[in-house]
CSV table of C-alpha atoms in Angstrom, one decimal:
chain,number,residue,atom,x,y,z
A,221,UNK,CA,5.9,-4.8,12.2
A,222,UNK,CA,8.6,-3.4,9.7
A,223,UNK,CA,8.9,0.2,10.0
A,224,UNK,CA,10.9,3.2,9.5
A,225,UNK,CA,10.1,5.9,12.0
A,226,UNK,CA,11.0,9.6,12.0
A,227,UNK,CA,10.8,12.2,14.7
A,228,UNK,CA,9.5,14.6,14.9
A,229,UNK,CA,6.8,14.7,12.1
A,230,UNK,CA,6.6,18.7,12.0
A,231,UNK,CA,9.2,21.5,13.1
A,232,UNK,CA,9.2,24.9,13.1
A,233,UNK,CA,12.1,26.3,14.3
A,234,UNK,CA,14.4,29.7,13.5
A,235,UNK,CA,17.5,30.4,11.8
A,236,UNK,CA,20.5,29.0,13.8
A,237,UNK,CA,19.0,26.8,16.4
A,238,UNK,CA,20.6,23.6,15.7
A,239,UNK,CA,17.9,20.3,15.4
A,240,UNK,CA,18.2,17.0,15.3
A,241,UNK,CA,15.7,14.7,13.0
A,242,UNK,CA,15.9,11.1,14.3
A,243,UNK,CA,15.0,8.0,12.1
A,244,UNK,CA,15.4,4.2,13.1
A,245,UNK,CA,14.3,1.1,11.6
A,246,UNK,CA,13.7,-2.6,12.6
A,247,UNK,CA,14.4,-4.7,9.9
A,248,UNK,CA,18.3,-4.7,10.3
A,249,UNK,CA,19.2,-3.1,7.2
A,250,UNK,CA,22.4,-2.3,5.9
A,251,UNK,CA,21.6,0.7,3.9
A,252,UNK,CA,19.9,4.0,5.1
A,253,UNK,CA,19.7,7.1,3.2
A,254,UNK,CA,18.2,10.6,3.6
A,255,UNK,CA,16.3,12.4,1.4
A,256,UNK,CA,14.7,16.5,0.7
A,257,UNK,CA,11.9,16.7,-1.4
A,258,UNK,CA,11.1,20.2,-2.5
A,259,UNK,CA,8.1,21.2,-5.1
A,260,UNK,CA,9.4,20.5,-8.6
A,261,UNK,CA,12.5,19.3,-7.7
A,262,UNK,CA,11.6,15.7,-6.5
A,263,UNK,CA,13.5,13.5,-4.3
A,264,UNK,CA,17.1,14.5,-3.7
A,265,UNK,CA,19.2,12.6,-1.7
A,266,UNK,CA,21.4,14.4,1.1
A,267,UNK,CA,23.6,11.8,3.3
A,268,UNK,CA,23.8,7.9,2.6
A,269,UNK,CA,25.0,5.1,4.9
A,270,UNK,CA,26.2,1.3,3.5
A,271,UNK,CA,26.4,0.2,7.1
A,272,UNK,CA,27.8,1.4,10.8
A,273,UNK,CA,30.3,4.1,11.1
A,274,UNK,CA,30.1,4.1,6.8
A,275,UNK,CA,28.5,7.5,5.5
A,276,UNK,CA,28.8,9.4,2.7
A,277,UNK,CA,27.4,12.5,0.8
A,278,UNK,CA,24.6,12.4,-1.8
A,279,UNK,CA,23.7,15.3,-4.2
A,280,UNK,CA,22.4,18.1,-1.7
A,281,UNK,CA,25.1,17.5,1.5
A,282,UNK,CA,25.6,21.5,2.4
A,283,UNK,CA,24.0,22.3,5.8
A,284,UNK,CA,23.6,18.8,7.3
A,285,UNK,CA,25.7,16.2,8.8
A,286,UNK,CA,24.9,12.4,10.0
A,287,UNK,CA,26.1,9.7,11.7
A,288,UNK,CA,25.6,6.1,12.0
A,289,UNK,CA,26.6,4.5,15.2
A,290,UNK,CA,24.3,1.7,15.3
A,291,UNK,CA,22.7,-0.3,12.5
A,292,UNK,CA,19.3,1.3,13.1
A,293,UNK,CA,20.0,4.4,13.9
A,294,UNK,CA,20.6,7.2,11.2
A,295,UNK,CA,19.8,11.2,12.5
A,296,UNK,CA,20.0,13.9,10.6
A,297,UNK,CA,21.7,17.2,12.0
A,298,UNK,CA,21.6,20.6,10.7
A,299,UNK,CA,23.9,22.4,13.0
A,300,UNK,CA,22.8,26.1,11.8
A,301,UNK,CA,19.3,25.4,9.6
A,302,UNK,CA,18.5,28.3,7.1
A,303,UNK,CA,15.5,29.0,5.4
A,304,UNK,CA,16.7,27.1,2.4
A,305,UNK,CA,16.4,23.9,4.7
A,306,UNK,CA,12.5,24.7,4.6
A,307,UNK,CA,11.2,21.3,3.0
A,308,UNK,CA,10.1,17.3,3.5
A,309,UNK,CA,12.6,15.5,4.7
A,310,UNK,CA,12.5,11.5,4.5
A,311,UNK,CA,14.7,8.8,5.7
A,312,UNK,CA,14.7,5.4,4.3
A,313,UNK,CA,15.9,1.7,4.7
A,314,UNK,CA,16.8,-0.9,2.4
A,315,UNK,CA,19.2,-4.6,2.8
A,316,UNK,CA,21.1,-3.4,-0.3
A,317,UNK,CA,21.5,0.5,-2.3
A,318,UNK,CA,19.0,1.1,-4.5
A,319,UNK,CA,19.0,-2.7,-5.8
A,320,UNK,CA,16.1,-3.3,-2.9
A,321,UNK,CA,12.9,-2.9,-1.8
A,322,UNK,CA,13.0,1.2,0.1
A,323,UNK,CA,10.9,1.8,2.9
A,324,UNK,CA,10.6,4.9,3.8
A,325,UNK,CA,9.9,6.9,6.8
A,326,UNK,CA,6.5,8.9,7.3
A,327,UNK,CA,8.4,12.3,6.9
A,328,UNK,CA,9.4,15.3,8.8
A,329,UNK,CA,8.2,18.7,7.4
A,330,UNK,CA,10.6,21.2,8.6
A,331,UNK,CA,10.3,25.1,8.6
A,332,UNK,CA,13.2,27.1,9.2
A,333,UNK,CA,12.2,30.7,9.8
B,1333,UNK,CA,18.0,17.6,-18.4
B,1334,UNK,CA,17.0,15.5,-15.6
B,1335,UNK,CA,18.3,11.7,-15.3
B,1336,UNK,CA,14.8,10.5,-15.1
B,1337,UNK,CA,11.7,12.1,-16.9
B,1338,UNK,CA,8.1,11.1,-16.2
B,1339,UNK,CA,4.9,12.0,-18.3
B,1340,UNK,CA,2.3,13.0,-17.8
B,1341,UNK,CA,3.2,15.3,-14.9
B,1342,UNK,CA,-0.5,15.5,-14.3
B,1343,UNK,CA,-3.5,13.2,-15.0
B,1344,UNK,CA,-7.1,13.2,-14.1
B,1345,UNK,CA,-9.2,10.2,-14.9
B,1346,UNK,CA,-12.4,8.5,-14.1
B,1347,UNK,CA,-13.0,5.8,-12.2
B,1348,UNK,CA,-12.9,2.7,-14.2
B,1349,UNK,CA,-10.1,3.9,-16.3
B,1350,UNK,CA,-7.0,2.3,-17.9
B,1351,UNK,CA,-3.9,4.5,-17.1
B,1352,UNK,CA,-0.3,4.7,-18.0
B,1353,UNK,CA,2.4,6.4,-16.7
B,1354,UNK,CA,5.8,6.6,-18.3
B,1355,UNK,CA,9.3,6.9,-17.1
B,1356,UNK,CA,12.2,7.3,-19.1
B,1357,UNK,CA,16.1,7.7,-18.4
B,1358,UNK,CA,19.0,8.4,-19.7
B,1359,UNK,CA,21.8,6.3,-18.0
B,1360,UNK,CA,22.2,2.9,-17.9
B,1361,UNK,CA,20.7,1.1,-14.8
B,1362,UNK,CA,20.7,-2.1,-12.4
B,1363,UNK,CA,16.9,-1.4,-11.0
B,1364,UNK,CA,13.8,1.1,-11.6
B,1365,UNK,CA,11.8,1.6,-8.7
B,1366,UNK,CA,8.0,2.6,-8.7
B,1367,UNK,CA,6.9,4.5,-5.5
B,1368,UNK,CA,3.5,5.9,-5.0
B,1369,UNK,CA,3.6,8.9,-1.9
B,1370,UNK,CA,-0.2,9.4,-0.5
B,1371,UNK,CA,-1.8,13.2,-0.1
B,1372,UNK,CA,-0.7,13.0,3.1
B,1373,UNK,CA,2.7,12.3,2.1
B,1374,UNK,CA,3.7,9.1,3.2
B,1375,UNK,CA,5.7,6.8,0.3
B,1376,UNK,CA,5.4,3.1,-0.4
B,1377,UNK,CA,7.5,1.0,-2.6
B,1378,UNK,CA,5.2,-0.3,-5.4
B,1379,UNK,CA,7.8,-2.0,-7.4
B,1380,UNK,CA,11.4,-2.7,-8.1
B,1381,UNK,CA,12.5,-4.2,-11.5
B,1382,UNK,CA,15.4,-4.9,-13.5
B,1383,UNK,CA,13.7,-6.5,-16.4
B,1384,UNK,CA,10.3,-7.4,-18.1
B,1385,UNK,CA,6.8,-7.0,-15.9
B,1386,UNK,CA,5.5,-7.3,-12.6
B,1387,UNK,CA,2.1,-7.4,-11.7
B,1388,UNK,CA,0.4,-6.8,-8.2
B,1389,UNK,CA,-3.4,-6.4,-8.3
B,1390,UNK,CA,-4.5,-3.8,-10.5
B,1391,UNK,CA,-0.8,-2.9,-11.2
B,1392,UNK,CA,1.3,-3.5,-13.7
B,1393,UNK,CA,5.0,-2.1,-14.3
B,1394,UNK,CA,6.8,-3.0,-17.1
B,1395,UNK,CA,10.6,-2.2,-18.3
B,1396,UNK,CA,12.5,-2.0,-21.5
B,1397,UNK,CA,16.1,-2.0,-21.0
B,1398,UNK,CA,17.0,-1.7,-24.3
B,1399,UNK,CA,14.9,1.5,-24.8
B,1400,UNK,CA,15.1,3.2,-21.3
B,1401,UNK,CA,11.6,3.1,-20.8
B,1402,UNK,CA,9.0,2.1,-17.8
B,1403,UNK,CA,5.5,2.3,-17.6
B,1404,UNK,CA,3.0,1.9,-14.8
B,1405,UNK,CA,-0.4,0.8,-15.7
B,1406,UNK,CA,-3.2,0.7,-13.2
B,1407,UNK,CA,-6.5,-1.1,-14.5
B,1408,UNK,CA,-10.1,0.0,-13.4
B,1409,UNK,CA,-8.6,2.9,-11.9
B,1410,UNK,CA,-10.7,3.7,-8.5
B,1411,UNK,CA,-10.4,7.2,-6.3
B,1412,UNK,CA,-8.4,5.8,-4.0
B,1413,UNK,CA,-5.2,5.2,-6.7
B,1414,UNK,CA,-5.3,9.4,-6.5
B,1415,UNK,CA,-1.3,9.7,-5.5
B,1416,UNK,CA,1.8,11.0,-7.1
B,1417,UNK,CA,3.7,8.6,-8.6
B,1418,UNK,CA,7.3,8.3,-8.4
B,1419,UNK,CA,9.8,6.9,-10.6
B,1420,UNK,CA,13.2,6.0,-9.7
B,1421,UNK,CA,16.4,4.4,-11.2
B,1422,UNK,CA,19.8,3.0,-9.7
B,1423,UNK,CA,22.6,3.9,-12.3
B,1424,UNK,CA,24.8,1.5,-13.0
B,1425,UNK,CA,28.1,3.4,-13.3
B,1426,UNK,CA,30.1,5.1,-10.3
B,1427,UNK,CA,31.2,4.0,-6.9
B,1428,UNK,CA,28.8,5.9,-5.5
B,1429,UNK,CA,25.2,4.2,-7.2
B,1430,UNK,CA,22.4,5.7,-5.5
B,1431,UNK,CA,18.7,6.2,-6.8
B,1432,UNK,CA,18.0,9.0,-8.9
B,1433,UNK,CA,14.4,10.4,-8.8
B,1434,UNK,CA,11.8,11.8,-11.4
B,1435,UNK,CA,9.7,14.6,-10.5
B,1436,UNK,CA,6.5,12.7,-10.1
B,1437,UNK,CA,3.1,12.1,-11.7
B,1438,UNK,CA,0.0,13.2,-10.2
B,1439,UNK,CA,-2.9,11.2,-10.7
B,1440,UNK,CA,-6.4,12.2,-9.5
B,1441,UNK,CA,-9.0,9.8,-9.8
B,1442,UNK,CA,-12.7,10.9,-10.0
B,1443,UNK,CA,-16.1,9.5,-9.9
């Protein structure tokens, strides 16, 4: 089954404790992206990757890091989480950036206290 | 002003009603997406349009590129259609073109 998986689905953590949210897709997609969703603001892009070892900043990259060492995986790293990073996070993939059907992961609800 | 505006923000309908959700955008685009976000949070892609009209079951999406406007129609609405519907566009300018999202239309269909 074609899918994008994210882990963990829910996470409560404390300020400053490094964390990683994993994202993996099984469709051999080149393009992957991370979004955060906040009430009233809609989905905003954090980082995206057009292929292995090719990543770039989206609209709200501050406080986040990503890597793309393998085509299927695109982890999101929060080196020192802060409460303003409390949000719902989605990973997505597609064959081409924005031009093809987007496949979204199930979401990760992160709370930073 | 957001690049993508959706209306209405909230919509309540009775089962069986015909529903229209609108999306207006202010930039030139190469594609427009309609997404559905279920109450549990998951997002699925409904349509991707670059021109004309697409239909899938009871859902119809149209786009008018000249007027920078798209509509999502739901015929014979059902309570299981209750969800947030999100419009997203891919601007055709800049080297880092990416999806820009509207804030969504929350639809509730009652019996």
